[in-house]
Tab-separated table of C-alpha atoms in Angstrom:
chain	number	residue	atom	x	y	z
F	15	MET	CA	-64.980	45.512	39.158
F	16	LYS	CA	-62.649	48.422	39.741
F	17	HIS	CA	-61.625	49.671	43.175
F	18	SER	CA	-63.584	52.870	42.576
F	19	ASP	CA	-66.799	50.922	41.843
F	20	ILE	CA	-67.096	49.676	45.446
F	21	SER	CA	-68.752	51.838	48.118
F	22	PRO	CA	-66.497	53.418	50.764
F	23	ALA	CA	-68.113	51.308	53.501
F	24	ASN	CA	-67.357	48.127	51.572
F	25	GLN	CA	-63.808	49.335	50.901
F	26	TYR	CA	-63.219	49.764	54.639
F	27	GLY	CA	-64.870	46.418	55.344
F	28	LEU	CA	-62.454	44.741	52.929
F	29	ALA	CA	-59.543	46.601	54.529
F	30	LEU	CA	-60.645	45.298	57.931
F	31	LEU	CA	-60.791	41.762	56.516
F	32	ARG	CA	-57.367	42.125	54.868
F	33	ILE	CA	-55.663	43.610	57.929
F	34	SER	CA	-57.150	41.137	60.411
F	35	LEU	CA	-56.272	38.249	58.088
F	36	GLY	CA	-52.712	39.559	57.895
F	37	ILE	CA	-52.511	39.726	61.678
F	38	MET	CA	-53.717	36.127	61.890
F	39	TRP	CA	-51.035	35.011	59.411
F	40	ILE	CA	-48.378	36.863	61.408
F	41	ALA	CA	-49.631	35.252	64.638
F	42	HIS	CA	-49.537	31.823	62.986
F	43	ALA	CA	-45.915	32.412	61.944
F	44	MET	CA	-44.880	33.779	65.347
F	45	LEU	CA	-46.356	30.723	67.054
F	46	LYS	CA	-43.839	28.652	65.113
F	47	LEU	CA	-40.983	30.944	66.135
F	48	LEU	CA	-41.778	31.835	69.741
F	49	VAL	CA	-43.748	28.873	71.086
F	50	PHE	CA	-42.747	25.785	69.132
F	51	THR	CA	-39.394	27.214	67.868
F	52	LEU	CA	-38.357	26.698	64.272
F	53	PRO	CA	-36.362	23.511	65.018
F	54	GLY	CA	-39.383	22.199	66.954
F	55	THR	CA	-41.659	23.058	64.030
F	56	ALA	CA	-39.255	21.235	61.711
F	57	GLN	CA	-39.460	18.168	63.964
F	58	TYR	CA	-43.257	18.375	63.901
F	59	PHE	CA	-43.275	18.612	60.121
F	60	THR	CA	-41.116	15.485	59.980
F	61	SER	CA	-43.431	13.671	62.424
F	62	VAL	CA	-46.415	14.214	60.106
F	63	GLY	CA	-44.517	13.110	56.994
F	64	LEU	CA	-43.408	16.480	55.622
F	65	PRO	CA	-39.778	17.445	55.039
F	66	GLY	CA	-38.660	19.237	58.191
F	67	ILE	CA	-36.706	21.805	56.205
F	68	LEU	CA	-40.042	23.181	54.930
F	69	ALA	CA	-40.688	24.696	58.366
F	70	TYR	CA	-38.323	27.552	57.572
F	71	PRO	CA	-39.786	28.754	54.255
F	72	VAL	CA	-43.321	28.200	55.593
F	73	PHE	CA	-42.503	30.447	58.556
F	74	ALA	CA	-41.039	33.103	56.248
F	75	LEU	CA	-43.989	32.981	53.838
F	76	GLU	CA	-46.527	33.246	56.642
F	77	LEU	CA	-44.706	36.160	58.273
F	78	LEU	CA	-43.958	38.103	55.087
F	79	GLY	CA	-47.381	37.311	53.652
F	80	GLY	CA	-49.036	38.551	56.821
F	81	VAL	CA	-47.054	41.785	56.730
F	82	ALA	CA	-47.942	42.284	53.049
F	83	LEU	CA	-51.629	41.786	53.871
F	84	VAL	CA	-51.543	44.269	56.751
F	85	LEU	CA	-49.862	46.859	54.546
F	86	GLY	CA	-51.987	46.061	51.519
F	87	ILE	CA	-49.128	45.137	49.215
F	88	TYR	CA	-50.689	42.970	46.504
F	89	GLY	CA	-53.085	41.723	49.164
F	90	ARG	CA	-55.367	39.637	47.014
F	91	GLN	CA	-52.463	37.853	45.307
F	92	VAL	CA	-50.697	37.250	48.618
F	93	ALA	CA	-53.911	35.861	50.120
F	94	LEU	CA	-54.228	33.436	47.211
F	95	ALA	CA	-50.557	32.445	47.390
F	96	LEU	CA	-50.895	31.517	51.095
F	97	VAL	CA	-53.805	29.117	50.512
F	98	PRO	CA	-51.608	26.054	49.756
F	99	ILE	CA	-49.855	26.418	53.131
F	100	MET	CA	-53.145	26.269	55.019
F	101	THR	CA	-54.452	23.517	52.760
F	102	VAL	CA	-51.596	21.318	53.956
F	103	ALA	CA	-52.177	22.447	57.565
F	104	THR	CA	-55.851	21.510	57.252
F	105	TRP	CA	-54.916	18.101	55.858
F	106	VAL	CA	-52.465	17.533	58.743
F	107	HIS	CA	-55.072	18.460	61.385
F	108	VAL	CA	-58.089	16.581	59.942
F	109	PRO	CA	-57.449	13.440	62.060
F	110	ASN	CA	-57.565	15.579	65.245
F	111	GLY	CA	-61.183	16.654	64.784
F	112	TRP	CA	-62.894	19.976	64.182
F	113	ALA	CA	-61.916	22.180	67.153
F	114	HIS	CA	-58.437	23.678	67.060
F	115	THR	CA	-58.371	23.272	70.852
F	116	SER	CA	-58.418	19.478	70.379
F	117	PRO	CA	-55.226	17.632	71.269
F	118	GLY	CA	-52.915	18.173	68.306
F	119	GLY	CA	-55.129	20.999	67.001
F	120	GLY	CA	-58.227	20.594	64.856
F	121	TRP	CA	-58.861	21.763	61.345
F	122	GLU	CA	-61.382	24.610	61.768
F	123	TYR	CA	-58.751	27.353	62.173
F	124	PRO	CA	-56.680	26.467	59.091
F	125	LEU	CA	-59.869	25.993	57.062
F	126	PHE	CA	-61.136	29.397	58.201
F	127	LEU	CA	-57.858	30.997	57.068
F	128	ILE	CA	-58.296	29.328	53.667
F	129	VAL	CA	-61.861	30.597	53.294
F	130	THR	CA	-61.035	34.157	54.369
F	131	SER	CA	-57.960	34.204	52.120
F	132	VAL	CA	-60.051	33.114	49.130
F	133	ALA	CA	-62.756	35.647	50.056
F	134	LEU	CA	-60.180	38.448	50.095
F	135	TRP	CA	-58.769	37.298	46.765
F	136	LEU	CA	-62.256	37.351	45.249
F	137	ALA	CA	-63.397	40.635	46.810
F	138	GLY	CA	-60.279	42.783	46.486
F	139	ASP	CA	-57.824	44.687	48.645
F	140	GLY	CA	-60.149	47.301	50.103
F	141	ALA	CA	-59.157	50.730	51.362
F	142	LEU	CA	-55.741	51.717	52.662
F	143	ALA	CA	-53.840	49.363	50.360
F	144	VAL	CA	-50.298	50.473	49.543
F	145	ARG	CA	-50.074	48.606	46.227
F	146	ARG	CA	-52.966	46.858	44.515
F	147	SER	CA	-53.261	44.782	41.373
F	148	ASN	CA	-56.026	42.932	39.588
F	149	ARG	CA	-53.609	40.284	38.347
F	150	PHE	CA	-55.041	36.803	38.983
F	151	ALA	CA	-58.390	38.383	39.887
F	152	LEU	CA	-61.531	36.805	38.504
F	153	SER	CA	-63.444	39.077	36.197
F	154	VAL	CA	-67.128	38.341	36.394
C-alpha cells in the first residue's frame, strides 16, 4: 500500500502514533541519562547479566531512534530496529510482574513499546514524515 492510498485521517493518526512513540523512546533514553545516569545504567545492566558497556549504545539508539521517529526519518524501519532493545528490556523485567510501577519495574511498558513499534512498522510512517521508505515493509 502506497502512502497516497491511505486516507488523510489515517495518515494523521499514524503520524500521531509515530510522534508519540518517538517521544516515549526519547523519554526512555533520558531516564537512563538524567535519573539513573549512564554509569548507573551500566551497573544495572551488569547486575542483570548484560555487559555494562551496552548501556551507552542502548542509550544512543533509544535517543537517536526517538528523534528519528518524531521527525519521521525512516520511521517504520527505525521502529523495527528498536524492537530488540525492548525485547531484552521485557525479558529483564518479566520476574518483576506486569505493572511497571512494581519494584524493579514490570514488563507491560516495554512490551507496549514493542507492540506499538511493530504496529508502526506494519502501518507506515503517516503524515508529516521527512523521509519515508518501504524498505523492509511487508507487502500484503
